[in-house]
Amino acid sequence: MEWASRDPDFTTITCLGWRPLLNENCYKDIVIESLRFLSQQGRAIIYAFVIMETHLHLVWQMRGMELNRVQADFLKYTSQTMLRLMLMNGSELYSELEVNKKDRKYQVWMRKSLSVPLWTPKVLRQKVNYIHNNPVKAGLCRNPEEYAYSSARFYIRNEKNWDFLAHYDG
């Protein structure tokens, strides 16, 4: 594998208070579209992901920018878009996200997402397997490739259902 400007990172992003903000597909689709945008703009390479109800995991690699900047843009865009949709749909979760902080009135994601650099291909493969088995461990499916909002089908069945994914083996 040829690494881009930095090593890939394993990142976990958690919904505020572990609320099931991503339980509806329309909110998962916002995350998907943002990942697609980052990939198309050449800002990130997306190797693996899973979107659960309360959190998401990613293996991604920044291109020419710092992880913090790309991740901040990703979090800002997804939270603003999700909040607009919640307000439009009259979701009761919307009011639960009011925090009235100095810099924001609402908050979707917990602060300080976990990001771990993946120094070797072996560790990267371990994290990809962890990501793909997350829905199985949560009892949402029996096999990783059965869960729709994951990159597991890409790796297990060679399905190209997510146009923004890049295989970690090049």
mmCIF file of C-alpha atoms in Angstrom:
data_model
loop_
_atom_site.group_PDB
_atom_site.id
_atom_site.type_symbol
_atom_site.label_atom_id
_atom_site.label_comp_id
_atom_site.label_asym_id
_atom_site.label_seq_id
_atom_site.Cartn_x
_atom_site.Cartn_y
_atom_site.Cartn_z
ATOM 1 C CA MET A 1 0.000 0.000 0.000
ATOM 2 C CA GLU A 2 1.244 3.468 -0.812
ATOM 3 C CA TRP A 3 0.541 5.840 2.069
ATOM 4 C CA ALA A 4 -0.634 9.343 1.225
ATOM 5 C CA SER A 5 0.543 12.358 3.195
ATOM 6 C CA ARG A 6 0.245 10.600 6.578
ATOM 7 C CA ASP A 7 -0.600 7.216 8.066
ATOM 8 C CA PRO A 8 -4.256 6.173 8.132
ATOM 9 C CA ASP A 9 -6.192 6.759 11.332
ATOM 10 C CA PHE A 10 -8.798 4.692 13.146
ATOM 11 C CA THR A 11 -11.412 7.157 14.375
ATOM 12 C CA THR A 12 -14.475 6.699 16.543
ATOM 13 C CA ILE A 13 -17.065 9.484 16.541
ATOM 14 C CA THR A 14 -19.785 9.256 19.181
ATOM 15 C CA CYS A 15 -23.196 10.915 19.292
ATOM 16 C CA LEU A 16 -23.703 13.302 22.198
ATOM 17 C CA GLY A 17 -24.630 11.291 25.295
ATOM 18 C CA TRP A 18 -24.618 8.068 23.247
ATOM 19 C CA ARG A 19 -28.060 9.040 21.901
ATOM 20 C CA PRO A 20 -29.297 6.952 18.940
ATOM 21 C CA LEU A 21 -29.081 9.897 16.545
ATOM 22 C CA LEU A 22 -28.090 7.665 13.643
ATOM 23 C CA ASN A 23 -30.960 5.199 14.005
ATOM 24 C CA GLU A 24 -32.725 6.488 10.881
ATOM 25 C CA ASN A 25 -31.161 5.978 7.479
ATOM 26 C CA CYS A 26 -31.629 9.636 6.521
ATOM 27 C CA TYR A 27 -29.044 10.584 9.170
ATOM 28 C CA LYS A 28 -26.682 7.785 8.155
ATOM 29 C CA ASP A 29 -26.987 9.063 4.572
ATOM 30 C CA ILE A 30 -25.721 12.476 5.666
ATOM 31 C CA VAL A 31 -22.570 10.807 7.003
ATOM 32 C CA ILE A 32 -22.223 8.832 3.758
ATOM 33 C CA GLU A 33 -22.561 11.950 1.603
ATOM 34 C CA SER A 34 -19.963 13.753 3.680
ATOM 35 C CA LEU A 35 -17.511 10.858 3.338
ATOM 36 C CA ARG A 36 -18.172 10.829 -0.407
ATOM 37 C CA PHE A 37 -17.500 14.577 -0.604
ATOM 38 C CA LEU A 38 -14.207 14.298 1.314
ATOM 39 C CA SER A 39 -13.121 11.506 -1.001
ATOM 40 C CA GLN A 40 -14.140 13.310 -4.208
ATOM 41 C CA GLN A 41 -12.370 16.484 -3.082
ATOM 42 C CA GLY A 42 -9.189 14.499 -2.429
ATOM 43 C CA ARG A 43 -9.154 15.491 1.233
ATOM 44 C CA ALA A 44 -9.382 11.937 2.594
ATOM 45 C CA ILE A 45 -9.083 8.333 1.527
ATOM 46 C CA ILE A 46 -11.808 6.221 3.136
ATOM 47 C CA TYR A 47 -10.703 2.623 3.704
ATOM 48 C CA ALA A 48 -13.431 1.328 6.018
ATOM 49 C CA PHE A 49 -16.442 2.487 7.992
ATOM 50 C CA VAL A 50 -19.463 1.406 9.958
ATOM 51 C CA ILE A 51 -22.325 3.650 11.043
ATOM 52 C CA MET A 52 -24.082 2.423 14.170
ATOM 53 C CA GLU A 53 -27.029 4.101 15.950
ATOM 54 C CA THR A 54 -24.884 5.896 18.531
ATOM 55 C CA HIS A 55 -21.458 6.135 16.900
ATOM 56 C CA LEU A 56 -19.403 5.500 13.818
ATOM 57 C CA HIS A 57 -15.966 4.075 13.165
ATOM 58 C CA LEU A 58 -13.690 5.026 10.292
ATOM 59 C CA VAL A 59 -10.343 4.049 8.901
ATOM 60 C CA TRP A 60 -9.343 7.022 6.809
ATOM 61 C CA GLN A 61 -6.262 8.841 5.658
ATOM 62 C CA MET A 62 -5.904 12.575 5.267
ATOM 63 C CA ARG A 63 -4.443 13.984 2.083
ATOM 64 C CA GLY A 64 -2.453 17.172 2.340
ATOM 65 C CA MET A 65 -4.246 18.367 5.464
ATOM 66 C CA GLU A 66 -4.165 17.667 9.136
ATOM 67 C CA LEU A 67 -6.637 15.139 10.516
ATOM 68 C CA ASN A 68 -8.011 17.749 12.913
ATOM 69 C CA ARG A 69 -9.034 20.092 10.083
ATOM 70 C CA VAL A 70 -10.685 17.433 7.908
ATOM 71 C CA GLN A 71 -12.378 15.870 10.910
ATOM 72 C CA ALA A 72 -13.602 19.256 12.166
ATOM 73 C CA ASP A 73 -15.107 20.046 8.763
ATOM 74 C CA PHE A 74 -16.728 16.594 8.648
ATOM 75 C CA LEU A 75 -18.222 16.988 12.140
ATOM 76 C CA LYS A 76 -19.434 20.517 11.500
ATOM 77 C CA TYR A 77 -21.110 19.693 8.194
ATOM 78 C CA THR A 78 -22.776 16.483 9.406
ATOM 79 C CA SER A 79 -24.014 18.053 12.645
ATOM 80 C CA GLN A 80 -25.455 21.143 10.941
ATOM 81 C CA THR A 81 -27.155 19.043 8.265
ATOM 82 C CA MET A 82 -28.545 16.556 10.779
ATOM 83 C CA LEU A 83 -29.854 19.345 13.019
ATOM 84 C CA ARG A 84 -31.624 21.018 10.073
ATOM 85 C CA LEU A 85 -33.249 17.704 9.119
ATOM 86 C CA MET A 86 -34.280 16.992 12.732
ATOM 87 C CA LEU A 87 -35.860 20.426 13.008
ATOM 88 C CA MET A 88 -37.632 20.020 9.666
ATOM 89 C CA ASN A 89 -38.934 16.553 10.654
ATOM 90 C CA GLY A 90 -39.990 17.651 14.128
ATOM 91 C CA SER A 91 -37.686 15.090 15.749
ATOM 92 C CA GLU A 92 -37.865 15.016 19.545
ATOM 93 C CA LEU A 93 -34.109 14.402 19.579
ATOM 94 C CA TYR A 94 -33.558 17.971 18.398
ATOM 95 C CA SER A 95 -34.411 19.509 21.773
ATOM 96 C CA GLU A 96 -32.227 16.936 23.567
ATOM 97 C CA LEU A 97 -29.208 18.300 21.703
ATOM 98 C CA GLU A 98 -29.553 21.848 23.048
ATOM 99 C CA VAL A 99 -26.421 22.670 25.034
ATOM 100 C CA ASN A 100 -26.371 26.506 25.003
ATOM 101 C CA LYS A 101 -22.572 26.727 25.078
ATOM 102 C CA LYS A 102 -20.684 29.915 24.320
ATOM 103 C CA ASP A 103 -19.776 28.768 20.799
ATOM 104 C CA ARG A 104 -22.911 26.752 19.869
ATOM 105 C CA LYS A 105 -26.528 26.273 20.835
ATOM 106 C CA TYR A 106 -26.794 22.600 19.776
ATOM 107 C CA GLN A 107 -24.323 19.730 19.716
ATOM 108 C CA VAL A 108 -24.576 16.431 17.838
ATOM 109 C CA TRP A 109 -21.176 14.823 18.445
ATOM 110 C CA MET A 110 -19.215 14.328 21.655
ATOM 111 C CA ARG A 111 -16.032 16.338 21.891
ATOM 112 C CA LYS A 112 -12.629 14.709 21.513
ATOM 113 C CA SER A 113 -13.272 11.852 19.108
ATOM 114 C CA LEU A 114 -10.878 8.950 19.474
ATOM 115 C CA SER A 115 -8.281 8.879 16.692
ATOM 116 C CA VAL A 116 -5.429 6.397 16.629
ATOM 117 C CA PRO A 117 -2.731 6.392 13.935
ATOM 118 C CA LEU A 118 -2.365 3.009 12.224
ATOM 119 C CA TRP A 119 1.362 2.463 11.877
ATOM 120 C CA THR A 120 1.377 -0.942 10.190
ATOM 121 C CA PRO A 121 -0.784 -2.817 7.674
ATOM 122 C CA LYS A 122 -1.358 -5.512 10.319
ATOM 123 C CA VAL A 123 -2.900 -3.047 12.777
ATOM 124 C CA LEU A 124 -4.925 -1.495 9.957
ATOM 125 C CA ARG A 125 -6.384 -4.924 9.069
ATOM 126 C CA GLN A 126 -7.227 -5.522 12.751
ATOM 127 C CA LYS A 127 -9.143 -2.233 12.930
ATOM 128 C CA VAL A 128 -10.988 -2.931 9.664
ATOM 129 C CA ASN A 129 -12.065 -6.327 11.036
ATOM 130 C CA TYR A 130 -13.128 -4.678 14.313
ATOM 131 C CA ILE A 131 -15.218 -2.142 12.382
ATOM 132 C CA HIS A 132 -16.900 -4.809 10.268
ATOM 133 C CA ASN A 133 -17.715 -6.991 13.278
ATOM 134 C CA ASN A 134 -19.236 -4.112 15.275
ATOM 135 C CA PRO A 135 -22.836 -4.722 14.034
ATOM 136 C CA VAL A 136 -22.442 -8.472 14.672
ATOM 137 C CA LYS A 137 -21.328 -7.837 18.269
ATOM 138 C CA ALA A 138 -24.292 -5.457 18.692
ATOM 139 C CA GLY A 139 -26.693 -8.188 17.531
ATOM 140 C CA LEU A 140 -27.808 -6.277 14.430
ATOM 141 C CA CYS A 141 -26.810 -9.055 12.021
ATOM 142 C CA ARG A 142 -25.226 -12.499 11.965
ATOM 143 C CA ASN A 143 -22.527 -11.747 9.401
ATOM 144 C CA PRO A 144 -20.693 -8.457 8.833
ATOM 145 C CA GLU A 145 -21.671 -8.228 5.156
ATOM 146 C CA GLU A 146 -25.394 -8.257 6.080
ATOM 147 C CA TYR A 147 -25.182 -4.798 7.658
ATOM 148 C CA ALA A 148 -25.921 -2.135 5.039
ATOM 149 C CA TYR A 149 -24.073 0.879 6.475
ATOM 150 C CA SER A 150 -20.629 -0.649 6.502
ATOM 151 C CA SER A 151 -17.738 -1.307 4.165
ATOM 152 C CA ALA A 152 -17.860 -5.053 4.936
ATOM 153 C CA ARG A 153 -19.483 -6.010 1.602
ATOM 154 C CA PHE A 154 -16.716 -4.165 -0.207
ATOM 155 C CA TYR A 155 -14.089 -6.372 1.432
ATOM 156 C CA ILE A 156 -15.980 -9.664 1.832
ATOM 157 C CA ARG A 157 -18.044 -9.802 -1.383
ATOM 158 C CA ASN A 158 -16.067 -7.309 -3.475
ATOM 159 C CA GLU A 159 -19.268 -5.238 -3.913
ATOM 160 C CA LYS A 160 -18.707 -1.671 -5.041
ATOM 161 C CA ASN A 161 -21.809 -0.227 -3.337
ATOM 162 C CA TRP A 162 -19.861 2.712 -1.869
ATOM 163 C CA ASP A 163 -18.095 4.625 -4.640
ATOM 164 C CA PHE A 164 -15.824 6.504 -2.227
ATOM 165 C CA LEU A 165 -14.105 3.452 -0.708
ATOM 166 C CA ALA A 166 -10.503 2.545 -1.408
ATOM 167 C CA HIS A 167 -9.136 -0.908 -0.559
ATOM 168 C CA TYR A 168 -6.349 -0.730 2.004
ATOM 169 C CA ASP A 169 -4.234 -3.137 -0.089
ATOM 170 C CA GLY A 170 -4.096 -0.586 -2.880
#
